[in-house]
Each structure stands twice: as structure tokens, then as C-alpha cells.
PDB file of C-alpha atoms in Angstrom:
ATOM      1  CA  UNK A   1       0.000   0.000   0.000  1.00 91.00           C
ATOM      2  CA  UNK A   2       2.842   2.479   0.518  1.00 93.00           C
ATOM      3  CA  UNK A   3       4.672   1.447  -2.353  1.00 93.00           C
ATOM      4  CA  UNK A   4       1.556   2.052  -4.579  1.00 93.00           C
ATOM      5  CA  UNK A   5       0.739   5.831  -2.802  1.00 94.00           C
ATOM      6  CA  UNK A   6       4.250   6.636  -3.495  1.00 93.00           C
ATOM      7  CA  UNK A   7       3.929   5.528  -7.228  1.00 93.00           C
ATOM      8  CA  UNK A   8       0.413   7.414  -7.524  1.00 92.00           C
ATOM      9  CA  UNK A   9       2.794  10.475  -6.079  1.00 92.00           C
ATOM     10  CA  UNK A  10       6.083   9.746  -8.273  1.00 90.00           C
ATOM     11  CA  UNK A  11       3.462  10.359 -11.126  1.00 88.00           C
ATOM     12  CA  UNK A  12       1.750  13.280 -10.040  1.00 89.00           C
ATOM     13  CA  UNK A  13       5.038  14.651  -9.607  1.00 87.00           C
ATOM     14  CA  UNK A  14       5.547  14.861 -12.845  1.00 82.00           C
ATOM     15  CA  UNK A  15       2.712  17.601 -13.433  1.00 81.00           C
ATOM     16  CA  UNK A  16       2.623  19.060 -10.330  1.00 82.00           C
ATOM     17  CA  UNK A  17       4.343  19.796  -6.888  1.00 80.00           C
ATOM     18  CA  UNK A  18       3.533  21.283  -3.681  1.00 85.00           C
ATOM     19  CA  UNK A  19       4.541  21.075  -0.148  1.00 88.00           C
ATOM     20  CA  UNK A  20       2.280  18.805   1.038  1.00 90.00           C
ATOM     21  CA  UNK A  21       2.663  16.201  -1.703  1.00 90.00           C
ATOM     22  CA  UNK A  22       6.688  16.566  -0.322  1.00 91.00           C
ATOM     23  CA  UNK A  23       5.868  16.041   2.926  1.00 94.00           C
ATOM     24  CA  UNK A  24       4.052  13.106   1.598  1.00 93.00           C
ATOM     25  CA  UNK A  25       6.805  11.693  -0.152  1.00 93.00           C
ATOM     26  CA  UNK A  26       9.080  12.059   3.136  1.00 94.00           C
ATOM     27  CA  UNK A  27       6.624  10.136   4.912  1.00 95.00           C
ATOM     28  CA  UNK A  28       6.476   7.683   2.362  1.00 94.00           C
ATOM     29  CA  UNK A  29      10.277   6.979   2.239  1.00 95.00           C
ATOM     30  CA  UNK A  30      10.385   7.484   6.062  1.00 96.00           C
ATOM     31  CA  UNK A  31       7.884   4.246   6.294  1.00 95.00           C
ATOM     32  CA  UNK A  32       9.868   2.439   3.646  1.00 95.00           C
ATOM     33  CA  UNK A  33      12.981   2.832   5.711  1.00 96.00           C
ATOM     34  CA  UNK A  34      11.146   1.197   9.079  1.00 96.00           C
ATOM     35  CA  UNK A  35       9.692  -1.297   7.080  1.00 94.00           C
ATOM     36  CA  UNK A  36      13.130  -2.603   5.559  1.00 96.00           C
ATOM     37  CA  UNK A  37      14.471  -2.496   9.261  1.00 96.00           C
ATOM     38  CA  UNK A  38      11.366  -4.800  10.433  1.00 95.00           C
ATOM     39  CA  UNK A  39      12.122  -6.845   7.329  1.00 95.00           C
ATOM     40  CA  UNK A  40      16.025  -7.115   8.840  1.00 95.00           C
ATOM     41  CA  UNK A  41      14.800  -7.911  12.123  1.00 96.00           C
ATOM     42  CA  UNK A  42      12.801 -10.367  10.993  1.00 93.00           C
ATOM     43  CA  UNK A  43      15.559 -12.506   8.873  1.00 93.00           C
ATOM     44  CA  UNK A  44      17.978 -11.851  11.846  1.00 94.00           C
ATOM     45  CA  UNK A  45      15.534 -13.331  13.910  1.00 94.00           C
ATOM     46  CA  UNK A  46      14.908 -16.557  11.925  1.00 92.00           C
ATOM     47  CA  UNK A  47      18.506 -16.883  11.066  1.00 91.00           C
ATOM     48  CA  UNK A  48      19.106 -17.389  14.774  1.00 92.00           C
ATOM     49  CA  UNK A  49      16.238 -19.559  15.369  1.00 91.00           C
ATOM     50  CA  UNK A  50      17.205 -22.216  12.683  1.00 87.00           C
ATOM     51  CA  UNK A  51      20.831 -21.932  13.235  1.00 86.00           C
ATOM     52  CA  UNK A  52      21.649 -21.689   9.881  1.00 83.00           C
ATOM     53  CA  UNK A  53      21.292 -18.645   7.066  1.00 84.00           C
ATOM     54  CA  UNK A  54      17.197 -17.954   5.884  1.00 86.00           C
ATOM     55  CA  UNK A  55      17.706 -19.104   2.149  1.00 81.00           C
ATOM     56  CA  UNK A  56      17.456 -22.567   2.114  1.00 78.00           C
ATOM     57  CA  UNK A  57      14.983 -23.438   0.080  1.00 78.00           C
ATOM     58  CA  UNK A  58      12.158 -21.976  -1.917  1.00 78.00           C
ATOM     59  CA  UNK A  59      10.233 -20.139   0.779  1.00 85.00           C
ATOM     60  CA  UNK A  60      13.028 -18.363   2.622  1.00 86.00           C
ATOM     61  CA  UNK A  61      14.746 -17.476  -1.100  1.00 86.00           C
ATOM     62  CA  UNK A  62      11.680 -15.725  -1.941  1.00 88.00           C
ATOM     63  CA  UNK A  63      11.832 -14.085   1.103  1.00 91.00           C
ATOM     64  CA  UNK A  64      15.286 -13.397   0.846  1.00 92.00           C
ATOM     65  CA  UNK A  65      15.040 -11.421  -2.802  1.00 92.00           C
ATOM     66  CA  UNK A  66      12.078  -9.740  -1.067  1.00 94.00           C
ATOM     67  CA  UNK A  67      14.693  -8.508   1.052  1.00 95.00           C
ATOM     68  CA  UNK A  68      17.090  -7.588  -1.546  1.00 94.00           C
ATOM     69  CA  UNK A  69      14.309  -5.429  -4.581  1.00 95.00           C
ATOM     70  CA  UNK A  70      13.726  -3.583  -0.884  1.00 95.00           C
ATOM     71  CA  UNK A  71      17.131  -2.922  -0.499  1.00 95.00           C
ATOM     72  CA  UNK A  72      18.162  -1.923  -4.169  1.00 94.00           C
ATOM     73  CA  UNK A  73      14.617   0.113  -4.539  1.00 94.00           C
ATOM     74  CA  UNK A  74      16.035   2.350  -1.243  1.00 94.00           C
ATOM     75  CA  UNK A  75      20.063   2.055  -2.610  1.00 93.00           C
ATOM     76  CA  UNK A  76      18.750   3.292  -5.925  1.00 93.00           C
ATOM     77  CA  UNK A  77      15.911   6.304  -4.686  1.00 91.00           C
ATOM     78  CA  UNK A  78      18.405   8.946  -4.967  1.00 89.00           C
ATOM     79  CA  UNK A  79      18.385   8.377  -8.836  1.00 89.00           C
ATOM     80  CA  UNK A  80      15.113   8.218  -9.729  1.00 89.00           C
ATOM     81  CA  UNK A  81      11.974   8.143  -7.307  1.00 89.00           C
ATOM     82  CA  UNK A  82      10.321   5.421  -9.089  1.00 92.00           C
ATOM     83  CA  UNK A  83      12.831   2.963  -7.866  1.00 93.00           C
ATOM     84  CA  UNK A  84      11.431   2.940  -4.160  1.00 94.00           C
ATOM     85  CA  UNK A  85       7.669   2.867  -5.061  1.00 95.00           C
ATOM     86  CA  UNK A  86       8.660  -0.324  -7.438  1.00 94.00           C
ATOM     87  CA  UNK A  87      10.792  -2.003  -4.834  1.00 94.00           C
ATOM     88  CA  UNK A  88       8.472  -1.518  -2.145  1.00 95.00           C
ATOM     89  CA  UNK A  89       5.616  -2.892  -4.070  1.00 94.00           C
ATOM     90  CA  UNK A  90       7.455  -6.061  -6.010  1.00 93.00           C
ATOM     91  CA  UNK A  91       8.835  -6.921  -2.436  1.00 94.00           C
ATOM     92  CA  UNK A  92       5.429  -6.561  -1.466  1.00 93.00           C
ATOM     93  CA  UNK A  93       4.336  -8.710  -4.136  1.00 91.00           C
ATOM     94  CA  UNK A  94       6.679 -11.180  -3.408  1.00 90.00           C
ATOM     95  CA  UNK A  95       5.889 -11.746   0.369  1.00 91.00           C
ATOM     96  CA  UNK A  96       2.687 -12.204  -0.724  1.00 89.00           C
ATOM     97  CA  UNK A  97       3.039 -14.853  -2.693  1.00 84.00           C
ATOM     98  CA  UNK A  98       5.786 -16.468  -0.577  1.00 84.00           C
ATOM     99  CA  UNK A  99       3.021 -16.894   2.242  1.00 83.00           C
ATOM    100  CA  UNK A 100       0.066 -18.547  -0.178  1.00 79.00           C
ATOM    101  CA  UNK A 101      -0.262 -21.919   1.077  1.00 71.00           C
ATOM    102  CA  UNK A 102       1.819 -23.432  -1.819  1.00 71.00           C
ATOM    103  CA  UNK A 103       4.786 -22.645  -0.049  1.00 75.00           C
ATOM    104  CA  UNK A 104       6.162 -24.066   2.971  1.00 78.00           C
ATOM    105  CA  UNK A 105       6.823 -21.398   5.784  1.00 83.00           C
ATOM    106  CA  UNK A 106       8.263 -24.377   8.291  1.00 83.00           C
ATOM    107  CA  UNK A 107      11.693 -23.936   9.619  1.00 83.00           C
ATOM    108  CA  UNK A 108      13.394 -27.567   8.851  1.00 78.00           C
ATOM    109  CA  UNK A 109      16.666 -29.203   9.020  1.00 78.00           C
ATOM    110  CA  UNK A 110      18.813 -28.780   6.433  1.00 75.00           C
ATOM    111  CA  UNK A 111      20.022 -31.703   4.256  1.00 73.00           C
ATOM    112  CA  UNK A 112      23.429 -33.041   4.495  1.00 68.00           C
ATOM    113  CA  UNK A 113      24.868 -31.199   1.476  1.00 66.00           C
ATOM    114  CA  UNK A 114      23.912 -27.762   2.927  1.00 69.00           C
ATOM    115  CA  UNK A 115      25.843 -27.931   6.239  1.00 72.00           C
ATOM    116  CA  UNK A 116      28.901 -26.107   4.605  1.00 75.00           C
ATOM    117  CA  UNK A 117      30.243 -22.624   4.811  1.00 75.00           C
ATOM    118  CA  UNK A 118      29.009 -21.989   0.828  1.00 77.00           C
ATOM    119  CA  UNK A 119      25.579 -22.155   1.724  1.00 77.00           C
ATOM    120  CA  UNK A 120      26.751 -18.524   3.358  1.00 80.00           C
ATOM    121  CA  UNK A 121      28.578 -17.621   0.326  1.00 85.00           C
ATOM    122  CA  UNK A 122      27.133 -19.047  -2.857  1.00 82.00           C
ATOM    123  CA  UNK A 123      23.551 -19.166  -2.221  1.00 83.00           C
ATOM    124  CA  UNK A 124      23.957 -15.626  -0.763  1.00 86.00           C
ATOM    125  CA  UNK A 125      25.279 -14.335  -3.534  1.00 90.00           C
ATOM    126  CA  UNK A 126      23.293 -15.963  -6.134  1.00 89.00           C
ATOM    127  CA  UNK A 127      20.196 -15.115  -4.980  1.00 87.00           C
ATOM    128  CA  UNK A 128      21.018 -11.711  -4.053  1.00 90.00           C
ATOM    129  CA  UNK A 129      21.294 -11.237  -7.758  1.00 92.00           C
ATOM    130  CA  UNK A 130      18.258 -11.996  -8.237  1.00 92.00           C
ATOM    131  CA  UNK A 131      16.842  -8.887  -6.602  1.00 92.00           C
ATOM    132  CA  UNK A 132      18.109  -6.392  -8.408  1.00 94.00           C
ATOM    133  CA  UNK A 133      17.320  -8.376 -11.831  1.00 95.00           C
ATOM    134  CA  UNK A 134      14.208  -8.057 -10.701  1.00 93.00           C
ATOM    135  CA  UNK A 135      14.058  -4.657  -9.704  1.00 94.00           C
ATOM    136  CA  UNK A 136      15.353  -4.011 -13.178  1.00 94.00           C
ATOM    137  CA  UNK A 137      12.397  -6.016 -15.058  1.00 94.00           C
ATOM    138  CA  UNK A 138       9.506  -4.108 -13.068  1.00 94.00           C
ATOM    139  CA  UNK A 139      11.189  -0.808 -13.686  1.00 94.00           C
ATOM    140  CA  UNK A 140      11.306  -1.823 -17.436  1.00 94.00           C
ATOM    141  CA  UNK A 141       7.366  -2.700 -16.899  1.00 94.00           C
ATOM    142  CA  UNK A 142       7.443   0.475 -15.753  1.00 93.00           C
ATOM    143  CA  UNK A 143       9.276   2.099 -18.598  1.00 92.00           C
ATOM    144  CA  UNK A 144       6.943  -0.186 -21.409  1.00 93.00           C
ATOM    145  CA  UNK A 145       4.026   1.637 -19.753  1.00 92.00           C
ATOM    146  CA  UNK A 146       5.247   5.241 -19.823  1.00 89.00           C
ATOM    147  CA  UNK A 147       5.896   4.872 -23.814  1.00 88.00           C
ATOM    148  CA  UNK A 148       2.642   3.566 -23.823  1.00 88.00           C
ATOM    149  CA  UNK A 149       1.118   6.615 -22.086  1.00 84.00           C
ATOM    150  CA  UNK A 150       3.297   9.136 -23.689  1.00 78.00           C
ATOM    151  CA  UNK A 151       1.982  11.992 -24.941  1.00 69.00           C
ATOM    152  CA  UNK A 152       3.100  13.486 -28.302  1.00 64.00           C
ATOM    153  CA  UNK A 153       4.276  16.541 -26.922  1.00 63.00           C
ATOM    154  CA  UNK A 154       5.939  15.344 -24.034  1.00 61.00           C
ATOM    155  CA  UNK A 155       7.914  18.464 -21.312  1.00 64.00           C
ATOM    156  CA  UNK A 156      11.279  17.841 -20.251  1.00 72.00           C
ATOM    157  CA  UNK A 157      10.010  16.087 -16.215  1.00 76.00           C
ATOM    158  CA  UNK A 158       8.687  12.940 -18.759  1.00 77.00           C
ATOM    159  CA  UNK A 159      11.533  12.335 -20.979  1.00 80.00           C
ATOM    160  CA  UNK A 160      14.360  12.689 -18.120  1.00 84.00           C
ATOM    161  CA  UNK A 161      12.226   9.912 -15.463  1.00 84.00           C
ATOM    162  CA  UNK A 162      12.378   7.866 -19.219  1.00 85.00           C
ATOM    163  CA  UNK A 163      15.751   8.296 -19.026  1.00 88.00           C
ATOM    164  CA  UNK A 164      16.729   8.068 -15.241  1.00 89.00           C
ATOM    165  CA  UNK A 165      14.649   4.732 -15.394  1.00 90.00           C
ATOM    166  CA  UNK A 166      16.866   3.533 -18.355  1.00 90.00           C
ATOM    167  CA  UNK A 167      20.158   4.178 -16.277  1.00 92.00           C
ATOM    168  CA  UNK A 168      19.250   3.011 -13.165  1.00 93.00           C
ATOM    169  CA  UNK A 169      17.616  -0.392 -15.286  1.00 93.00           C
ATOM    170  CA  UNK A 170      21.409  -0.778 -16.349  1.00 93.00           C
ATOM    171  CA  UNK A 171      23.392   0.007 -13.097  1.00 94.00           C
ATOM    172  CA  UNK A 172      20.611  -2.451 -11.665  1.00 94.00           C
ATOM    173  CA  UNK A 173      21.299  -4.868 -14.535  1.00 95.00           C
ATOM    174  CA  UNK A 174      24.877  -4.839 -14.399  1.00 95.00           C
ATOM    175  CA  UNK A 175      25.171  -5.409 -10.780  1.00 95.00           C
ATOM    176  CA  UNK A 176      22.830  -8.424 -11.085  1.00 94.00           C
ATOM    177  CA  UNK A 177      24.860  -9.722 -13.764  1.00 95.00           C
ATOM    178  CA  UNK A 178      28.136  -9.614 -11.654  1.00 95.00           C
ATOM    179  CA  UNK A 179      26.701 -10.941  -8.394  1.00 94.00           C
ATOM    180  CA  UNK A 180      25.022 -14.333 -11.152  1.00 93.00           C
ATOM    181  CA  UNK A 181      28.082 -14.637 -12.843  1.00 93.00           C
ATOM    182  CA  UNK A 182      30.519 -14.778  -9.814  1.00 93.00           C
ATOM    183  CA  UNK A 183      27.392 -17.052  -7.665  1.00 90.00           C
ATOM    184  CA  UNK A 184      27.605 -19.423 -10.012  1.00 90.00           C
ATOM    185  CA  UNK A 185      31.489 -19.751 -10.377  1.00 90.00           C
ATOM    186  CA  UNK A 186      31.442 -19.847  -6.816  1.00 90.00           C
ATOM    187  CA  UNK A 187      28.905 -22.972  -7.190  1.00 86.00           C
ATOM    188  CA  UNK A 188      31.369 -24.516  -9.249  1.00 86.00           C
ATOM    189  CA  UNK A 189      33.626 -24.653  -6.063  1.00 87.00           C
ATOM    190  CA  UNK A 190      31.097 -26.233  -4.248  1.00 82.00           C
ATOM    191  CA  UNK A 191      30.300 -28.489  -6.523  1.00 82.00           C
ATOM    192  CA  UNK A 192      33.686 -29.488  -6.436  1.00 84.00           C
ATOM    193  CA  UNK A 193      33.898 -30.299  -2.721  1.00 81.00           C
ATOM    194  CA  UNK A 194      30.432 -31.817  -2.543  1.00 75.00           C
ATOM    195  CA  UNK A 195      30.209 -33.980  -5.848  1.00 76.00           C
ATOM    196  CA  UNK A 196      34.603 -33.968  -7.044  1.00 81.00           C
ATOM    197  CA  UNK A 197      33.803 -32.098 -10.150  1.00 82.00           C
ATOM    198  CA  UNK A 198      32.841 -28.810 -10.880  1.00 83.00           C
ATOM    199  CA  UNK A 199      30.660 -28.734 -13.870  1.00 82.00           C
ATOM    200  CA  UNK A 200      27.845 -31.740 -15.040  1.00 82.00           C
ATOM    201  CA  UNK A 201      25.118 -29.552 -16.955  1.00 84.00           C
ATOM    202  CA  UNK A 202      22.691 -30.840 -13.774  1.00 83.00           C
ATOM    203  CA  UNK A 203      19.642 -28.987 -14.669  1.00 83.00           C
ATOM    204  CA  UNK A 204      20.126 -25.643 -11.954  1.00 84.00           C
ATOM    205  CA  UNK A 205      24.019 -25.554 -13.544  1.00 85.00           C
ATOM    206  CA  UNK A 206      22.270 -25.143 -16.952  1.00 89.00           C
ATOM    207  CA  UNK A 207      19.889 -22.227 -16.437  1.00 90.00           C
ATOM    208  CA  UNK A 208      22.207 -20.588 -14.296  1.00 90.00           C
ATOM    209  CA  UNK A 209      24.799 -20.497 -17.409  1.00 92.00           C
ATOM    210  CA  UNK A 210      21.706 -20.081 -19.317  1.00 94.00           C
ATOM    211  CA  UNK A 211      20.279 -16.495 -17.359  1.00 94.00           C
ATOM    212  CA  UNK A 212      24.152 -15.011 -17.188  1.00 94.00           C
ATOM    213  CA  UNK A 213      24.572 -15.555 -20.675  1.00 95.00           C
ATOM    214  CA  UNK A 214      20.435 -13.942 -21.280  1.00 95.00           C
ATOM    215  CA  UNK A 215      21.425 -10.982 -19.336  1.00 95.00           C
ATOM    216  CA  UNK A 216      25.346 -10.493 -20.599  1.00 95.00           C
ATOM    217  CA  UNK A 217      23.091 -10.347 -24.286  1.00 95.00           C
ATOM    218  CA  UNK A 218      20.751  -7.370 -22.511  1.00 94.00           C
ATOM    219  CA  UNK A 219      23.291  -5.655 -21.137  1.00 92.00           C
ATOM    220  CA  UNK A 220      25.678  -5.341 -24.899  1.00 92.00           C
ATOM    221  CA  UNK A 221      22.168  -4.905 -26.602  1.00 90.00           C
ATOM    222  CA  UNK A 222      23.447  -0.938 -26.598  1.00 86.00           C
ATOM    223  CA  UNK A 223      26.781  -1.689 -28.726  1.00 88.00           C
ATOM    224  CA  UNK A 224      24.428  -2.968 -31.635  1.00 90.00           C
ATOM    225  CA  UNK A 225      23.656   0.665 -33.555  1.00 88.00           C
ATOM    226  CA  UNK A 226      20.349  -1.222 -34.728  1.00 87.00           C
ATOM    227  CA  UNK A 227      19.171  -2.679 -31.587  1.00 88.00           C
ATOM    228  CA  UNK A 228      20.444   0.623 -29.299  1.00 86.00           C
ATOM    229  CA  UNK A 229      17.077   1.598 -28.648  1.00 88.00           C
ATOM    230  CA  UNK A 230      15.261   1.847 -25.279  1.00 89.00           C
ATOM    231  CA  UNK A 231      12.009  -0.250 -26.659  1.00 91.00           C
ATOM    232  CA  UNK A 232      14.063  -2.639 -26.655  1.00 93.00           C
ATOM    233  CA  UNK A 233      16.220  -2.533 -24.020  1.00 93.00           C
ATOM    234  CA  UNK A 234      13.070  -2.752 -21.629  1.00 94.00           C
ATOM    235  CA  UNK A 235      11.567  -5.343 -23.976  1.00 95.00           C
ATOM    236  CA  UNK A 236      14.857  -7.503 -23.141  1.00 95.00           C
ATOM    237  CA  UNK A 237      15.171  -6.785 -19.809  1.00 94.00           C
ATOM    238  CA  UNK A 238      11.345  -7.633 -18.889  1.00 94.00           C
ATOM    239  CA  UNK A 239      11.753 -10.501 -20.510  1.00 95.00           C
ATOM    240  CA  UNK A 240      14.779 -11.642 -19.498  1.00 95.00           C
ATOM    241  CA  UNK A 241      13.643 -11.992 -15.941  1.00 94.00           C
ATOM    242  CA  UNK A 242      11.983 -15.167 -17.002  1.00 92.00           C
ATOM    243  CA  UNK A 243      14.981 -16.958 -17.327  1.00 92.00           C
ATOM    244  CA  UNK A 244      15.782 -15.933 -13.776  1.00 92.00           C
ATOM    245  CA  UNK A 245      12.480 -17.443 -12.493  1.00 89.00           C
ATOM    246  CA  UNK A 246      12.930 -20.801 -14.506  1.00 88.00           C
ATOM    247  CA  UNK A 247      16.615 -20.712 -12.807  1.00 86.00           C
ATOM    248  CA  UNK A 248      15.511 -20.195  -9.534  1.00 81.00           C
ATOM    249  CA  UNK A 249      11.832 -21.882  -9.352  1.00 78.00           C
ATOM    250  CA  UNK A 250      11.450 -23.713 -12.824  1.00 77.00           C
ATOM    251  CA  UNK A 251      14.408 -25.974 -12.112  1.00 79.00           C
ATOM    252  CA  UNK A 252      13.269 -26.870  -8.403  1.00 71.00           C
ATOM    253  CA  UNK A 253       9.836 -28.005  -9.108  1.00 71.00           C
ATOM    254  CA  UNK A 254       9.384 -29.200 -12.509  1.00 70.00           C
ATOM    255  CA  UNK A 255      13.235 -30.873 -13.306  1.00 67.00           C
ATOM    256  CA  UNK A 256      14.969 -33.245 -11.499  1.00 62.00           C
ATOM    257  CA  UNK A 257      18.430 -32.813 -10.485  1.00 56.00           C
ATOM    258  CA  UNK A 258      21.285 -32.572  -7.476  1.00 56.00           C
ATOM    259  CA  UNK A 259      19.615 -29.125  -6.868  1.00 55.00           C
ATOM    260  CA  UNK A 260      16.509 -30.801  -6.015  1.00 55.00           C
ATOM    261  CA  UNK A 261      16.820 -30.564  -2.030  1.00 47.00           C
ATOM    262  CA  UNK A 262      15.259 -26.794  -2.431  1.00 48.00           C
ATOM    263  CA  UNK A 263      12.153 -28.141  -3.702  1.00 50.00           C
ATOM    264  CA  UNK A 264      10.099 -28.842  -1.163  1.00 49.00           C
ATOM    265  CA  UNK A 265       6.350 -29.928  -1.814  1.00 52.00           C
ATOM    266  CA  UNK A 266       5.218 -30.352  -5.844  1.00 55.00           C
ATOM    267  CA  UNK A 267       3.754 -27.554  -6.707  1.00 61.00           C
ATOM    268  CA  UNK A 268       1.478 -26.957  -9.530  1.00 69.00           C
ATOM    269  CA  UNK A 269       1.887 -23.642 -11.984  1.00 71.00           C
ATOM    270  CA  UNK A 270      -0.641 -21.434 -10.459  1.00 72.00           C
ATOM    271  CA  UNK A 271      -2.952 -19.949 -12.826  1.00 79.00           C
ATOM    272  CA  UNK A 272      -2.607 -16.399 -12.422  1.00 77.00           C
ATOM    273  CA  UNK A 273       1.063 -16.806 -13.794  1.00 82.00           C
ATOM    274  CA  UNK A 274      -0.623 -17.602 -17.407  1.00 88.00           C
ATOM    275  CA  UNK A 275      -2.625 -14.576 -16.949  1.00 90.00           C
ATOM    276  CA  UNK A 276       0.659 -12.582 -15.973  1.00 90.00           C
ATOM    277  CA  UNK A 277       2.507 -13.962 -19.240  1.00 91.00           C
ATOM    278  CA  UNK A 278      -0.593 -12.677 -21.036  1.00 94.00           C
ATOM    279  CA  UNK A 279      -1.103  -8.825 -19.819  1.00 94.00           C
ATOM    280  CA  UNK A 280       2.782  -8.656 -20.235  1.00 94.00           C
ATOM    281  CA  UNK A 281       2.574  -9.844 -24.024  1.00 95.00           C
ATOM    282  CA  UNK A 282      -0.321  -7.328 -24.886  1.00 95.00           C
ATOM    283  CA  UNK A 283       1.732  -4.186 -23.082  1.00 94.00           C
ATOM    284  CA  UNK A 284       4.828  -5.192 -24.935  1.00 94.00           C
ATOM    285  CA  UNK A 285       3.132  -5.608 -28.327  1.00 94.00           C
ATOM    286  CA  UNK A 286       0.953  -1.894 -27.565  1.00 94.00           C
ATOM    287  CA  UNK A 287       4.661  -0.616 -26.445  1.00 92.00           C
ATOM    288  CA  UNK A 288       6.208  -1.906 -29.980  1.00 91.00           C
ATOM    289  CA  UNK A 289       3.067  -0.251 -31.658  1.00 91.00           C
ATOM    290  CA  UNK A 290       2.643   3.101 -29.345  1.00 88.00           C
ATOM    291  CA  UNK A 291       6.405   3.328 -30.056  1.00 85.00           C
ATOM    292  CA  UNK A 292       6.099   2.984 -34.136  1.00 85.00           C
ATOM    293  CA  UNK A 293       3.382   5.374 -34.095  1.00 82.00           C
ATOM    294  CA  UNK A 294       5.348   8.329 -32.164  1.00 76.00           C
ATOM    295  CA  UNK A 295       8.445   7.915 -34.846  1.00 73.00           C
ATOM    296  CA  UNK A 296       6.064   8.016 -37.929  1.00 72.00           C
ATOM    297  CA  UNK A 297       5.178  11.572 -36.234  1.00 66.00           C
ATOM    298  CA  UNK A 298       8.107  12.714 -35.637  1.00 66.00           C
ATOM    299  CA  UNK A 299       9.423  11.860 -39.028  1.00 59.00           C
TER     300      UNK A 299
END
């Protein structure tokens, strides 16, 4: 709910500002600020009752990059405001769906392979990479939306939040891209202590190459003259989230491999994820169009 009054402001504030819509704003960041401290507290507090760190398995990762969009959205709110509206409402969205009953809120023991000193390091860092990839494809929702809703004779507050969304979509993007890359070497190390070897394309060693090589594609997208445009940067980078979520949930539940000790309970694809898929297919084809229609105009 704060998350979406400070988006309803971050847009007004495009058109118009006053004191008291300020005020609001403080308010609204002041909130977001307790909130992330709870949210602290509240890992702390389940780290020390399980003994062990709260990203285990599928519940407590969720969680966990709940955590992390929270974090980035406040890292990144002093480059454009729409970063801690969008964090505070994907992490939002996330613990939401992290406590349906499909997923397993128990505190458990921990299987044999995960009482090592990487489940600190590599699982840490892996997943936190996953935040601000993700904080990166609802800003580029975001972004698809605002071309959408352009108007043809746009003022200067419009094209720069176009803009600061773009560069804070690549710092976000780039960081996320070095925190996957050097996860999953790290996994290779584990791998090699756990198993002897340090590669066996086992499904989650797959998709994890897979999403670092999706996202090393986004990020050089730019270098391409014909391709350095921001349709479809945001295009990419929306998209490219869904290799994160096959990587991280995909893998767990619907293959079968030495990862499979996150899995928990089977869980069935929930339908509201089709109907997801679907409303962001029709904004990215309106996007392409709205987009195609404002360069016939200005040509």
C-alpha cells in the first residue's frame, strides 16, 4: 500500500508539486525505511532460530530477494523516485506470494549437502542477484508503460524519469549480472567439494549459465547501432527476468536434479502466472506499436 501511494505520487510529480505532496513523499520513504528495518529484524531473527542462514529453500529465497528489490529500490531512490515505489511494491508482491499456502513457511533441518560454509557464500550471492534483476524487469514494466502513455508533446520532467529509469535499469542490470556470474562460479567450487567435479550440466548448472549468458546479451544490446534503442532494451530486460524465475523456481519443481533438495512440496503452476505472461505480451506488443506510431510523427 505504501509502495503504490508513493507511485500514484512519483506520477503526479511529474505535473505538479507542492509542499504537502513533499511532505508526503518524506513520509512515504520514512515508512519504507522502518519497514526494511522490520524486514532485517525479521531474517535476523529466523537466522538465529534455525541456526543456519534464511535461504534454504524456496520459501526463505523468496523471502530473501524480497529482502534484496527492498534494499536496491532504497540504494537506488536517490536516482530516480520510481525505484522505491517499485521495490516496495514487487517486495510486497513477493511476500505475498511467498506466504500462499503453496509454499512451505516451516523452519526444517537442512540436508546433508547444505551444512557447509558456501551455503553462506554461494547461495547468498546468487540469490542476491536476483533482486536487483528483478528490480530491473519491473522498472522496465514500468518504462513499457510510460511509452505507452506518452503523450506526443511530451515536457522535459517525462523524458528525463524515461531516461533516469533507463540508467538506473542498467546500473541495476549490471550489478545483477556480476553478483550471477561470480554465484555461479562460486557454485562450481562447491560443486567441487560436494560432488569432485565442478561442472555436469545438472539442470540448476544449466539455467544458471543459461540467465548469465540472457542478461550479458541485454546488457551489450546498446553496442548494436540497430538494436540501441530503449524499446528494446526494456523489452529484453522484462523478458529476461523469465529466465531468472525458470533458474531459480522452474528448475526446483518441474526438473529433477542434485539441486533438487530446495524443492520442497510439488507444486502446480498457479494460474494467475498464465494470466501474468498474457497482460505482459499485450503491453509489450501496444509498447512496440505506441512506439512505431510516435516515430512516424516525428518523421
Amino acid at each position: 500500500l505504501v509502495g503504490l501511494s508513493m507511485l500514484v505520487l512519483a506520477i503526479v510529480m511529474l505535473f505538479y508539486e507542492s509542499k504537502k505532496i513533499n511532505y508526503a513523499w518524506i513520509i512515504g520513504v520514512v515508512l519504507a525505511w522502518i519497514g526494511f528495518l522490520m524486514f532485517c529484524f525479521h531474517l535476523g531473527l529466523r537466522w538465529y532460530i534455525a541456526q543456519h542462514p534464511p535461504w534454504s529453500d524456496g520459501f526463505e529465497m523468496l523471502v530473501f530477494v524480497a529482502w534484496g528489490v527492498l534494499l536496491f529500490g532504497l540504494l537506488f531512490n536517490s536516482k530516480t523516485r520510481f525505484s522505491l515505489p517499485l521495490g516496495l511494491l514487487f517486495s510486497g508482491t513477493l511476500l505475498f506470494v511467498a506466504f500462499l499456502d503453496w509454499l512451505n513457511p516451516e523452519i526444517t533441518n537442512l540436508m546433508p549437502v547444505l551444512h557447509s560454509y558456501w551455503l553462506k557464500i554461494h547461495v547468498a550471492v546468487i540469490v542476491s542477484s536476483y533482486a536487483p534483476l528483478a528490480l530491473a524487469a519491473i522498472m522496465a514494466l514500468l518504462s513499457l508503460i510510460f511509452i505507452i502513455a506518452k503523450p506526443n508533446s511530451c515536457d522535459s520532467k517525462w523524458k528525463n524519469s524515461l531516461e533516469e529509469l533507463q540508467l538506473v535499469n542498467e546500473m541495476a542490470v549490471t550489478i545483477g549480472l556480476f553478483l550471477l556470474a561470480i554465484g555461479t562460479f562460486l557454485g562450481g567450487v562447491w560443486a567441487n567439494e560436494s560432488w569432485g567435479r565442478y561442472w555436469a550440466w545438472d539442470p540448476k548448472e544449466t539455467w544458471a549459465l543459461i540467465s548469465v549468458m540472457v542478461y550479458a546479451i541485454v546488457l551489450h544490446l546498446r553496442l548494436i547501432p540497430a538494436l540501441n534503442h530503449r524499446l528494446v532494451y526494456n523489452l529484453a530486460s522484462m523478458w529476461a527476468f523469465s529466465s531468472i524465475v525458470m533458474t531459480s523456481f522452474g528448475v526446483n519443481y518441474y526438473l529433477s536434479g542434485l539441486h533438487s533438495y530446495a524443492k520442497g512440496d510439488p507444486v502446480p503452476v498457479p494460474g494467475w502466472v498464465y494470466w501474468v505472461g498474457a497482460t505482459l505480451l499485450i503491453i509489450s506488443v501496444v509498447a512496440y506499436w505506441r512506439d512505431r506510431q510516435t516515430r512516424k510523427l516525428k518523421n
